[in-house]
Short mmCIF file of C-alpha atoms and ligand atoms in Angstrom, two decimals:
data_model
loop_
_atom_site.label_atom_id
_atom_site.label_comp_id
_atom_site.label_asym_id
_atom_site.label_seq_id
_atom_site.Cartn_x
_atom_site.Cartn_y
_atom_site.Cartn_z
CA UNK A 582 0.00 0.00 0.00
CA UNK A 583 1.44 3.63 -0.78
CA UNK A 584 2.91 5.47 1.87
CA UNK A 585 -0.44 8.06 0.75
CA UNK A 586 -3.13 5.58 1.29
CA UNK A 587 -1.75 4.69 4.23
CA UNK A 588 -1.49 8.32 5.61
CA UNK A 589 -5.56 9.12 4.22
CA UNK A 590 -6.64 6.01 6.10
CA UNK A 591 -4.63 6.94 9.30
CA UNK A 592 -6.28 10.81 9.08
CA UNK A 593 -9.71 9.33 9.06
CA UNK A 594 -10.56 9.98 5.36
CA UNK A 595 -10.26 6.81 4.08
CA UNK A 596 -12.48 4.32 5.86
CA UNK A 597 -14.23 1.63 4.12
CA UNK A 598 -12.97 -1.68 2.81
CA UNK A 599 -14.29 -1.14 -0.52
CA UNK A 600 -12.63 2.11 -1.23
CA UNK A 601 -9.41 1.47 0.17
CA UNK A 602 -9.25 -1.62 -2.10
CA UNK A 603 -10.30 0.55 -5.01
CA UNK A 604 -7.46 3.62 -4.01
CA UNK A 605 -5.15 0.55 -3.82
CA UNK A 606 -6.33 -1.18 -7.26
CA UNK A 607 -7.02 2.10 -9.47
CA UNK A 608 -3.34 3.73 -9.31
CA UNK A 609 -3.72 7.97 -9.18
CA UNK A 610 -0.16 7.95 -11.52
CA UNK A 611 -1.85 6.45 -14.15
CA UNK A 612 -4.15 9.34 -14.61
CA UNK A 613 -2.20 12.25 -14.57
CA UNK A 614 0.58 13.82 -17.45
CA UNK A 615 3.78 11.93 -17.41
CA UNK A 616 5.32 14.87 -15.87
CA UNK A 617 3.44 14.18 -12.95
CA UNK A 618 3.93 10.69 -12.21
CA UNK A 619 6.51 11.18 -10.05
CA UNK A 620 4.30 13.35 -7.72
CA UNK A 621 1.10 11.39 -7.96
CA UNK A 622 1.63 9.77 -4.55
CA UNK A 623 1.32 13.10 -3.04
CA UNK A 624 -1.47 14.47 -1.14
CA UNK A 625 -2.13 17.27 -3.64
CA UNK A 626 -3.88 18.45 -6.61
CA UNK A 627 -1.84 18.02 -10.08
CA UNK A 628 -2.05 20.36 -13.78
CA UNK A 629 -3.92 18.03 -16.39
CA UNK A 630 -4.05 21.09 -18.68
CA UNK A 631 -6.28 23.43 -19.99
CA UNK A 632 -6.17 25.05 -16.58
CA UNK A 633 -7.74 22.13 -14.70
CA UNK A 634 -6.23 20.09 -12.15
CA UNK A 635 -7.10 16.25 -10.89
CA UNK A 636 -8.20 16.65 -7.45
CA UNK A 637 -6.41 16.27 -4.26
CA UNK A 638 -6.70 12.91 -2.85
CA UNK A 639 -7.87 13.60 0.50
CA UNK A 640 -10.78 15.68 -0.89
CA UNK A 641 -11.58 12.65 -3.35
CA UNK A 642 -11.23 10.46 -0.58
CA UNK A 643 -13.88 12.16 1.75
CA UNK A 644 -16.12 12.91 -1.23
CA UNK A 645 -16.44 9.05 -2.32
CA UNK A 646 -16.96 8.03 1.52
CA UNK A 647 -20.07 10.76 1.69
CA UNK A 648 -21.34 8.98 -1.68
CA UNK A 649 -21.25 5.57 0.17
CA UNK A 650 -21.17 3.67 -3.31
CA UNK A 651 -22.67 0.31 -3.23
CA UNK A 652 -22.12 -2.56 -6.19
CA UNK A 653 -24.54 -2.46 -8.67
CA UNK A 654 -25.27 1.38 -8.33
CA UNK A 655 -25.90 4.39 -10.83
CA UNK A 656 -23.58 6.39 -11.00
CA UNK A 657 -23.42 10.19 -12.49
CA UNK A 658 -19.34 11.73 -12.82
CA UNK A 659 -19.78 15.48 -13.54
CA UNK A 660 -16.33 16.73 -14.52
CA UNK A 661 -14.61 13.65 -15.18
CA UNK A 662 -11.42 15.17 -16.00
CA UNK A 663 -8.25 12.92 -15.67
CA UNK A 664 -10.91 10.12 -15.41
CA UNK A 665 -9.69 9.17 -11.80
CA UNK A 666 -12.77 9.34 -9.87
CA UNK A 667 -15.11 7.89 -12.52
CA UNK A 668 -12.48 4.60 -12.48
CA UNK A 669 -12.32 4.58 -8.80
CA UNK A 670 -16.24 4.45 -9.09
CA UNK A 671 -16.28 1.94 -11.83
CA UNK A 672 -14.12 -0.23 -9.36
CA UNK A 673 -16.26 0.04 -6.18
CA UNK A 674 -20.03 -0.26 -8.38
CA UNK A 675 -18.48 -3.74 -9.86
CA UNK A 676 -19.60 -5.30 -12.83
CA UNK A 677 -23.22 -5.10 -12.05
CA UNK A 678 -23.05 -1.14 -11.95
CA UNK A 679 -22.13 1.92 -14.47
CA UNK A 680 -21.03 4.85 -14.15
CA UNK A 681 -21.66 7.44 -16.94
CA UNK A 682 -18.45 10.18 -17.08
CA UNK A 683 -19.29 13.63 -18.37
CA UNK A 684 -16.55 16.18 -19.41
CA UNK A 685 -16.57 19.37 -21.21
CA UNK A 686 -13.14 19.64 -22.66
CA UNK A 687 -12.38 17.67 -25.19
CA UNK A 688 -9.28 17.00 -25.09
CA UNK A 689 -9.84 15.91 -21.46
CA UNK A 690 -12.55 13.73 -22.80
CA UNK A 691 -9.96 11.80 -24.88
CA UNK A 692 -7.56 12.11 -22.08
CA UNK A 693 -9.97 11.02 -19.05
CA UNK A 694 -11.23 8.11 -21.66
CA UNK A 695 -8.02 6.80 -22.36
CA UNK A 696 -7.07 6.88 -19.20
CA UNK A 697 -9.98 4.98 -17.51
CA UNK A 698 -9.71 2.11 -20.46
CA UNK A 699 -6.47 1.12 -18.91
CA UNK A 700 -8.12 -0.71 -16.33
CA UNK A 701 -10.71 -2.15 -19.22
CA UNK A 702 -13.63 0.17 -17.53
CA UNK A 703 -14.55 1.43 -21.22
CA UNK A 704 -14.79 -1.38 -23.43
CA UNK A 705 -16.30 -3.45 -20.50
CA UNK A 706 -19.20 -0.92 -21.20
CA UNK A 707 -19.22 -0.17 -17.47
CA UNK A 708 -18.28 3.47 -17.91
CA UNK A 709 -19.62 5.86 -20.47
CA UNK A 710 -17.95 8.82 -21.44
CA UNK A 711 -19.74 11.83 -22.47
CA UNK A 712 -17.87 15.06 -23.86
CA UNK A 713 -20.42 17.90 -23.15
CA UNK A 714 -21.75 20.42 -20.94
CA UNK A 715 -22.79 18.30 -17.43
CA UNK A 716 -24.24 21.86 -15.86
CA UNK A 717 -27.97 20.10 -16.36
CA UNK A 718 -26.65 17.08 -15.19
CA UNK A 719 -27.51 14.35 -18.44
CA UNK A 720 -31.45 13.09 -18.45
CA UNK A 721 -30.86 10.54 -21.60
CA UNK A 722 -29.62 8.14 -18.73
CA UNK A 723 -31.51 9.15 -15.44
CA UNK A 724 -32.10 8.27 -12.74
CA UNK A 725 -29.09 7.88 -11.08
CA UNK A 726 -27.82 6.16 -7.27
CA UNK A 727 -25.09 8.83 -6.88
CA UNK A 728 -23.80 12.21 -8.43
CA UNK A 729 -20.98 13.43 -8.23
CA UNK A 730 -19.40 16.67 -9.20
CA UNK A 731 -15.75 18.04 -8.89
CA UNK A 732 -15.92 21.71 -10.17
CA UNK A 733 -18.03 24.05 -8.15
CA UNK A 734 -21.33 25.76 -8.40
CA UNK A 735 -23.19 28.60 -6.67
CA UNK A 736 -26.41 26.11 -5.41
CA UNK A 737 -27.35 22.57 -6.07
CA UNK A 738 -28.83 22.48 -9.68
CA UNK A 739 -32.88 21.33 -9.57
CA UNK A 740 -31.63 19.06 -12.84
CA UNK A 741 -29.50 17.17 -10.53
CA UNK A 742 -31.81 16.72 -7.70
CA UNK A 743 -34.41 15.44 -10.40
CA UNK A 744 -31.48 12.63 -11.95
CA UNK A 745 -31.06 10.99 -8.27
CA UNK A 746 -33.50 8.05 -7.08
CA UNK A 747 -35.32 8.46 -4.13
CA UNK A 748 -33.07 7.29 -1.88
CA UNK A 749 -29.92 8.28 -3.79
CA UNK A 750 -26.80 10.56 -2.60
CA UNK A 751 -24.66 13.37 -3.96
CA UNK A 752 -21.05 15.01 -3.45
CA UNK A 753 -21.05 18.31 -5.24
CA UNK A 754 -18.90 21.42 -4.13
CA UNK A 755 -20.97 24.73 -3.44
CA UNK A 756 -17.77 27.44 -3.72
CA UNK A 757 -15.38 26.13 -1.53
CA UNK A 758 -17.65 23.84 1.02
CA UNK A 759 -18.34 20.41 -0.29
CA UNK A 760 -22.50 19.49 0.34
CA UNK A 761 -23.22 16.41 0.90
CA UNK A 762 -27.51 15.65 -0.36
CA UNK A 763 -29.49 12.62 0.29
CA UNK A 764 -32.78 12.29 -1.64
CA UNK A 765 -35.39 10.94 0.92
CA UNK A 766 -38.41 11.86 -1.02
CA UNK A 767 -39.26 13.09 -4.22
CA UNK A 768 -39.28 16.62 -2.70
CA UNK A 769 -37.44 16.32 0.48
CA UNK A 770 -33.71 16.77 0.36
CA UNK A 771 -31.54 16.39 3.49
CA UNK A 772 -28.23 18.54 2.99
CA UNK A 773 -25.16 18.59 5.00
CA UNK A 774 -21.93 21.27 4.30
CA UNK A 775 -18.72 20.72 5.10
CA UNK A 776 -15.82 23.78 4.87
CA UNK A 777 -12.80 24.11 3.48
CA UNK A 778 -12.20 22.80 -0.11
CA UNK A 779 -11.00 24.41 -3.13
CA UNK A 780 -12.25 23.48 -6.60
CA UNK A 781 -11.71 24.72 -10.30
CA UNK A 782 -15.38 26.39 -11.25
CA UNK A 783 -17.92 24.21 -13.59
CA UNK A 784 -18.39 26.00 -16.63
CA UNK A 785 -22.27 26.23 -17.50
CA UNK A 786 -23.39 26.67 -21.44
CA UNK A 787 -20.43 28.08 -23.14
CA UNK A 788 -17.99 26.09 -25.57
CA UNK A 789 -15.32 25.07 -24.43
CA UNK A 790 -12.44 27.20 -25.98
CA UNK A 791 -8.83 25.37 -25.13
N1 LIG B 707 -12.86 14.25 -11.25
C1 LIG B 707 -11.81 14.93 -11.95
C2 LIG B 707 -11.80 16.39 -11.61
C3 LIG B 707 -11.24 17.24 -12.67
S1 LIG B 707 -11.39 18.99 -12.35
C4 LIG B 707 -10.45 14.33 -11.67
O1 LIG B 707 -10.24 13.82 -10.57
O2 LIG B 707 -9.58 14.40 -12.54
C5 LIG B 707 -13.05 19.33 -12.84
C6 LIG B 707 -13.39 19.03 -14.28
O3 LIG B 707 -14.70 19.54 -14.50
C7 LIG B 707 -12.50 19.69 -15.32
O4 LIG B 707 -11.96 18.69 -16.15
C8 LIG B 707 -13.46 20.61 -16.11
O5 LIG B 707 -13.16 20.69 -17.49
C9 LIG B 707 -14.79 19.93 -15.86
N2 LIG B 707 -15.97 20.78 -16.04
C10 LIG B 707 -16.16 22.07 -15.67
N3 LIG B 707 -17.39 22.51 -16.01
C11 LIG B 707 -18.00 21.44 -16.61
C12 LIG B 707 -19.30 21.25 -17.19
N4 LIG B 707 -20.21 22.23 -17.22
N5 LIG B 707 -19.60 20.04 -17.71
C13 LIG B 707 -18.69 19.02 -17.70
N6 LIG B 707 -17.45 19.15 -17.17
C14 LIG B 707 -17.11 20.34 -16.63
#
């Protein structure tokens, strides 16, 4: 085990079995620039160009505990990125589960894509990528177990709350607190904030000029 996962499990941010197996199994160096390798066992965001970063690992950590993914599950990736979180996902929803990976850059489409095939995630069908604009969340597949988003936004979108089963979670940062929402009725949302994050903004509507 890396001298990182060790560290996020001793700090309390990594706790469950099935994550720690899927930090362990789903390597963060194979997801960032080859300049980077080097300093992907370190507890910090990294460049992955076009002026967006792969998050830090304690913040991904604490995000995918909040989710509290289960195998089989729906799951929703807004701002897939380097493809890292959607893979860790993939590993923890098993074969029975999907994840569907939105990003609006395309080159970090490609780049997320590419990167997530390594471990087969793609052609196994258990992860869809999706280059667009995931500010509306995306309807063609709803509803989903579990959202996720890494870039922030001002409030929680009423498109997202809509995509999650009753019953269903998500991780989404609201400026630099990270709000945790469980659905427990078509119109009753329990929300919980937690301080101190920092995340690149998501983008809404425009093209995506690189
Ligand atoms: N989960 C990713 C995080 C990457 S940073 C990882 O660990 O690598 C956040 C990502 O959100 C960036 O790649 C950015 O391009 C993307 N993004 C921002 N606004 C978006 C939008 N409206 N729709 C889809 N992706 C968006």
């Amino acid at each position: 085990m890396s001298r990182l996962i060790n560290n996020l499990i001793t700090q309390g941010y990594l706790k469950s079995d099935a994550l720690i197996d899927a930090f362990n199994r789903i390597g963060r160096e194979e997801f960032v620039p080859e300049e980077f390798v080097s300093e992907a066992d370190t507890n910090i965001p990294l460049p992955i160009g076009y002026g967006q970063t792969i998050s830090q690992p304690l913040t991904v950590a604490m995000m995918l505990e909040l989710l509290d993914l289960r195998p089989g599950q729906k799951v929703l990736d807004i701002g897939s990125g380097s493809g890292w979180t959607s893979a860790l996902m993939a590993e923890v929803v098993g074969d029975e589960g999907s994840v569907v990976a939105v990003e609006r850059i395309p080159e970090l489409y490609d780049f997320g894509k590419k990167n997530i095939d390594k471990f087969g995630f793609v052609s196994l069908k258990r992860v869809k990528c999706v280059l667009g604009d995931g500010s509306q969340g995306y309807a063609k597949d709803a509803p989903y177990d579990r959202i996720l988003v890494s870039a922030s936004l001002e409030e929680i979108p009423d498109t997202y709350k809509e995509q999650l089963t009753i019953g269903g979670k998500m991780v989404m940062p609201i400026y630099n607190s990270l709000a945790y929402v469980e659905k427990r009725g078509k119109d009753d949302f329990y929300v919980e904030r937690f301080a101190g994050f920092i995340f690149v903004p998501l983008i809404e509507n425009s093209p995506a000029t690189t």
